[in-house]
């Protein structure tokens, strides 16, 4: 008689005795087929796994209770169950409540079609991958691990969501904010170290008056208390001769991507209307910078990003494309195409063309002025990373100004109490 089949779906990023218990139970019922959740499937409801699909597969298929491993591409079991028609599905009884309740209902319904059975061993108490992961996060992250996370996110997520961080507190907001909205799990994937907000928080203009050493010292403070990847805005990188030192320092700190912009001369923020005095670098010279940066880094995972300012300077699409292809050939791992228009027309015309090029690389958008453009639209138009480049600073400035004004006018602080964090909350914000 043909041996029965028992199906078990697993993420299996961090294995513990709970998993083994499930697999052992399943193996007593028949041949165990593991539906191993793909990185993409996992990223729809929690952080991407530490180990990628291939690594997790190697571990699982070598467990003695397992007969076969197949990918499960969605959280929903139904497509795989329809395909395999297992006699049993085995899952810990913890999913009877909480977010997995619906998935469980669907499993029961589909199993009925071929008289399959759901077997639910008692959940192993006091052990869960999430708890182990929390402990790992508390211990921090190695620079190597942080550097590599951005590339993995690009491979797994439809779009990688980055928010500006100008100090440790803003880093912690990005690190910890999680929202479960209906079926969707939402979080920021990483941080943007912005030259604009790094300058403004120090009361200086965004013209490189704040030197790299100062910025890197702030950066290290952010990295001290976070684990998510960080993209560093390096302006134009300074002199060619200095670029390799900058890249090495940033890599050692754990930065995942360094963005160089193709402008020369005294730096002026790209969002100013008047760009008359701003000059763009020669393609040839900027390519040298990219190559220099590429040669300086040690890890394959650190991304060198070329930022194109053609649209900012009123040059057209063909100039932007010509530069993108040259920078990509010179070794850029991604292209940031900047714009200060109110709508995304020009950057979408760029992505349409560049994504057909044989030199195509992942595209980054910075929708500061075209903020009506949604992530869905960016995905549709072929962008892989979105950077919200200045929003936490822009949020805090009017709030602080308002409170300062009110105290001045009221000649006491009672009137602002309702608008600010209660003392009780602020003193215990950092545990
Ligand atoms: C920054 O945030 O510093 C940037 C983006 O470089 S922009 O301000 O638009 O130039
Ligand atoms: Mg900048």
Short mmCIF file of N, CA and C in Angstrom, two decimals, residues 327-413:
data_model
loop_
_atom_site.label_atom_id
_atom_site.label_comp_id
_atom_site.label_asym_id
_atom_site.label_seq_id
_atom_site.Cartn_x
_atom_site.Cartn_y
_atom_site.Cartn_z
N UNK A 327 27.30 54.77 -15.76
CA UNK A 327 27.58 54.51 -14.34
C UNK A 327 27.40 53.03 -14.03
N UNK A 328 26.38 52.46 -14.64
CA UNK A 328 26.13 51.03 -14.43
C UNK A 328 27.30 50.20 -14.96
N UNK A 329 27.78 50.59 -16.14
CA UNK A 329 28.95 49.89 -16.72
C UNK A 329 30.18 50.04 -15.84
N UNK A 330 30.29 51.22 -15.20
CA UNK A 330 31.46 51.47 -14.32
C UNK A 330 31.37 50.70 -13.02
N UNK A 331 30.21 50.08 -12.77
CA UNK A 331 30.11 49.22 -11.59
C UNK A 331 29.05 49.59 -10.57
N UNK A 332 28.25 50.65 -10.82
CA UNK A 332 27.22 51.02 -9.84
C UNK A 332 26.26 49.85 -9.63
N UNK A 333 25.92 49.60 -8.36
CA UNK A 333 25.03 48.47 -8.05
C UNK A 333 23.57 48.87 -8.12
N UNK A 334 23.31 50.17 -8.07
CA UNK A 334 21.93 50.66 -8.17
C UNK A 334 22.00 52.11 -8.64
N UNK A 335 20.87 52.59 -9.16
CA UNK A 335 20.81 53.97 -9.65
C UNK A 335 19.73 54.73 -8.90
N UNK A 336 20.09 55.89 -8.36
CA UNK A 336 19.09 56.78 -7.76
C UNK A 336 18.84 57.88 -8.78
N UNK A 337 17.60 57.92 -9.26
CA UNK A 337 17.28 58.97 -10.22
C UNK A 337 16.47 60.05 -9.49
N UNK A 338 17.07 61.25 -9.38
CA UNK A 338 16.44 62.27 -8.55
C UNK A 338 15.59 63.22 -9.39
N UNK A 339 14.60 63.82 -8.74
CA UNK A 339 13.72 64.75 -9.42
C UNK A 339 13.11 65.70 -8.40
N UNK A 340 12.84 66.95 -8.82
CA UNK A 340 12.14 67.86 -7.90
C UNK A 340 10.83 68.34 -8.52
N UNK A 341 10.30 67.50 -9.40
CA UNK A 341 9.01 67.81 -10.00
C UNK A 341 7.88 67.45 -9.03
N UNK A 342 6.69 68.00 -9.31
CA UNK A 342 5.56 67.69 -8.44
C UNK A 342 4.90 66.36 -8.80
N UNK A 343 5.25 65.86 -9.98
CA UNK A 343 4.68 64.56 -10.38
C UNK A 343 5.82 63.66 -10.86
N UNK A 344 5.53 62.36 -10.95
CA UNK A 344 6.63 61.43 -11.23
C UNK A 344 6.88 61.18 -12.73
N UNK A 345 6.31 62.05 -13.58
CA UNK A 345 6.40 61.78 -15.03
C UNK A 345 7.83 61.50 -15.50
N UNK A 346 8.75 62.41 -15.13
CA UNK A 346 10.11 62.26 -15.67
C UNK A 346 10.83 61.02 -15.12
N UNK A 347 10.60 60.73 -13.84
CA UNK A 347 11.31 59.54 -13.34
C UNK A 347 10.68 58.25 -13.89
N UNK A 348 9.38 58.31 -14.19
CA UNK A 348 8.75 57.12 -14.79
C UNK A 348 9.17 56.94 -16.25
N UNK A 349 9.39 58.07 -16.94
CA UNK A 349 9.88 57.93 -18.33
C UNK A 349 11.29 57.32 -18.29
N UNK A 350 12.04 57.70 -17.27
CA UNK A 350 13.40 57.16 -17.11
C UNK A 350 13.35 55.65 -16.82
N UNK A 351 12.51 55.26 -15.85
CA UNK A 351 12.50 53.84 -15.45
C UNK A 351 12.02 52.95 -16.60
N UNK A 352 11.06 53.49 -17.36
CA UNK A 352 10.53 52.71 -18.48
C UNK A 352 11.66 52.36 -19.46
N UNK A 353 12.48 53.35 -19.73
CA UNK A 353 13.56 53.16 -20.69
C UNK A 353 14.72 52.35 -20.08
N UNK A 354 15.13 52.75 -18.88
CA UNK A 354 16.33 52.13 -18.29
C UNK A 354 16.09 50.65 -17.94
N UNK A 355 14.88 50.33 -17.56
CA UNK A 355 14.60 48.93 -17.20
C UNK A 355 14.62 48.00 -18.42
N UNK A 356 14.66 48.60 -19.61
CA UNK A 356 14.79 47.78 -20.82
C UNK A 356 16.25 47.67 -21.25
N UNK A 357 17.09 48.47 -20.65
CA UNK A 357 18.50 48.50 -21.05
C UNK A 357 19.23 47.25 -20.57
N UNK A 358 20.26 46.86 -21.30
CA UNK A 358 21.02 45.70 -20.84
C UNK A 358 21.89 46.06 -19.63
N UNK A 359 21.97 47.36 -19.33
CA UNK A 359 22.75 47.79 -18.16
C UNK A 359 21.85 48.08 -16.95
N UNK A 360 20.64 47.65 -17.06
CA UNK A 360 19.65 47.89 -16.00
C UNK A 360 20.15 47.47 -14.61
N UNK A 361 19.85 48.31 -13.63
CA UNK A 361 20.19 48.03 -12.21
C UNK A 361 18.98 48.43 -11.36
N UNK A 362 18.91 47.97 -10.12
CA UNK A 362 17.77 48.37 -9.26
C UNK A 362 17.67 49.90 -9.16
N UNK A 363 16.43 50.39 -9.20
CA UNK A 363 16.21 51.85 -9.21
C UNK A 363 15.69 52.36 -7.87
N UNK A 364 16.18 53.55 -7.51
CA UNK A 364 15.77 54.17 -6.25
C UNK A 364 15.06 55.49 -6.54
N UNK A 365 13.93 55.71 -5.85
CA UNK A 365 13.21 56.98 -5.98
C UNK A 365 13.19 57.71 -4.64
N UNK A 366 13.20 59.05 -4.73
CA UNK A 366 13.13 59.87 -3.51
C UNK A 366 11.94 60.83 -3.69
N UNK A 367 10.75 60.36 -3.35
CA UNK A 367 9.56 61.17 -3.66
C UNK A 367 9.29 62.27 -2.64
N UNK A 368 10.21 63.25 -2.56
CA UNK A 368 10.01 64.36 -1.62
C UNK A 368 9.02 65.37 -2.19
N UNK A 369 9.19 65.72 -3.47
CA UNK A 369 8.30 66.72 -4.07
C UNK A 369 7.08 66.07 -4.74
N UNK A 370 7.23 64.85 -5.19
CA UNK A 370 6.08 64.16 -5.82
C UNK A 370 5.49 63.16 -4.81
N UNK A 371 5.13 63.70 -3.64
CA UNK A 371 4.76 62.83 -2.52
C UNK A 371 3.40 62.14 -2.69
N UNK A 372 2.63 62.57 -3.70
CA UNK A 372 1.36 61.87 -3.93
C UNK A 372 1.60 60.50 -4.54
N UNK A 373 2.80 60.30 -5.07
CA UNK A 373 3.13 59.03 -5.73
C UNK A 373 3.26 57.92 -4.70
N UNK A 374 2.42 56.90 -4.86
CA UNK A 374 2.39 55.84 -3.85
C UNK A 374 3.44 54.77 -4.14
N UNK A 375 3.69 53.97 -3.14
CA UNK A 375 4.63 52.85 -3.33
C UNK A 375 4.12 51.91 -4.42
N UNK A 376 2.81 51.72 -4.47
CA UNK A 376 2.23 50.85 -5.51
C UNK A 376 2.61 51.37 -6.90
N UNK A 377 2.53 52.70 -7.09
CA UNK A 377 2.89 53.27 -8.40
C UNK A 377 4.38 53.10 -8.69
N UNK A 378 5.19 53.25 -7.65
CA UNK A 378 6.64 53.09 -7.84
C UNK A 378 6.95 51.64 -8.23
N UNK A 379 6.28 50.70 -7.58
CA UNK A 379 6.51 49.28 -7.91
C UNK A 379 6.12 49.03 -9.37
N UNK A 380 4.94 49.53 -9.72
CA UNK A 380 4.43 49.34 -11.08
C UNK A 380 5.39 49.89 -12.12
N UNK A 381 6.07 50.96 -11.76
CA UNK A 381 6.99 51.61 -12.70
C UNK A 381 8.44 51.15 -12.53
N UNK A 382 8.62 50.04 -11.85
CA UNK A 382 9.93 49.40 -11.86
C UNK A 382 10.93 49.93 -10.86
N UNK A 383 10.49 50.54 -9.75
CA UNK A 383 11.43 50.98 -8.71
C UNK A 383 11.54 49.92 -7.61
N UNK A 384 12.73 49.79 -7.06
CA UNK A 384 12.98 48.75 -6.05
C UNK A 384 13.16 49.32 -4.64
N UNK A 385 13.55 50.61 -4.57
CA UNK A 385 13.74 51.22 -3.25
C UNK A 385 13.07 52.59 -3.23
N UNK A 386 12.37 52.89 -2.13
CA UNK A 386 11.84 54.24 -1.96
C UNK A 386 12.47 54.84 -0.71
N UNK A 387 12.95 56.08 -0.85
CA UNK A 387 13.56 56.77 0.31
C UNK A 387 12.70 57.97 0.69
N UNK A 388 12.17 57.94 1.91
CA UNK A 388 11.49 59.12 2.47
C UNK A 388 12.59 59.90 3.17
N UNK A 389 13.08 60.95 2.50
CA UNK A 389 14.43 61.44 2.79
C UNK A 389 14.58 62.44 3.93
N UNK A 390 13.47 63.01 4.41
CA UNK A 390 13.65 64.10 5.39
C UNK A 390 12.47 64.21 6.37
N UNK A 391 11.60 63.21 6.37
CA UNK A 391 10.29 63.39 6.99
C UNK A 391 10.30 63.42 8.52
N UNK A 392 11.21 62.71 9.16
CA UNK A 392 11.20 62.74 10.63
C UNK A 392 11.68 64.09 11.14
N UNK A 393 12.63 64.70 10.44
CA UNK A 393 13.07 66.03 10.86
C UNK A 393 11.97 67.06 10.58
N UNK A 394 11.33 66.92 9.43
CA UNK A 394 10.26 67.86 9.09
C UNK A 394 9.08 67.72 10.05
N UNK A 395 8.92 66.53 10.63
CA UNK A 395 7.85 66.34 11.61
C UNK A 395 8.20 67.01 12.93
N UNK A 396 9.46 66.89 13.35
CA UNK A 396 9.81 67.37 14.69
C UNK A 396 9.96 68.89 14.74
N UNK A 397 10.42 69.50 13.64
CA UNK A 397 10.71 70.93 13.69
C UNK A 397 9.46 71.78 14.01
N UNK A 398 8.35 71.63 13.27
CA UNK A 398 7.19 72.46 13.61
C UNK A 398 6.63 72.14 15.00
N UNK A 399 6.75 70.89 15.44
CA UNK A 399 6.25 70.53 16.77
C UNK A 399 7.07 71.26 17.84
N UNK A 400 8.38 71.31 17.67
CA UNK A 400 9.24 71.97 18.66
C UNK A 400 9.03 73.49 18.65
N UNK A 401 8.93 74.03 17.45
CA UNK A 401 8.72 75.47 17.28
C UNK A 401 7.43 75.90 17.97
N UNK A 402 6.40 75.10 17.77
CA UNK A 402 5.08 75.40 18.32
C UNK A 402 5.12 75.40 19.84
N UNK A 403 5.76 74.40 20.41
CA UNK A 403 5.83 74.29 21.87
C UNK A 403 6.65 75.45 22.45
N UNK A 404 7.76 75.77 21.79
CA UNK A 404 8.60 76.88 22.26
C UNK A 404 7.78 78.18 22.28
N UNK A 405 7.01 78.41 21.22
CA UNK A 405 6.20 79.61 21.08
C UNK A 405 5.15 79.67 22.19
N UNK A 406 4.50 78.54 22.43
CA UNK A 406 3.42 78.51 23.43
C UNK A 406 3.95 78.80 24.84
N UNK A 407 5.13 78.26 25.16
CA UNK A 407 5.70 78.50 26.49
C UNK A 407 6.02 79.99 26.65
N UNK A 408 6.55 80.55 25.57
CA UNK A 408 6.90 81.97 25.59
C UNK A 408 5.66 82.83 25.82
N UNK A 409 4.60 82.51 25.11
CA UNK A 409 3.38 83.30 25.22
C UNK A 409 2.66 83.10 26.55
N UNK A 410 2.65 81.88 27.05
CA UNK A 410 1.92 81.59 28.29
C UNK A 410 2.72 81.90 29.54
N UNK A 411 4.02 82.05 29.34
CA UNK A 411 4.93 82.28 30.47
C UNK A 411 4.89 81.13 31.49
N UNK A 412 4.48 79.98 31.04
CA UNK A 412 4.56 78.74 31.83
C UNK A 412 4.39 77.58 30.85
N UNK A 413 4.56 76.35 31.33
CA UNK A 413 4.54 75.24 30.36
C UNK A 413 3.26 74.40 30.43
#
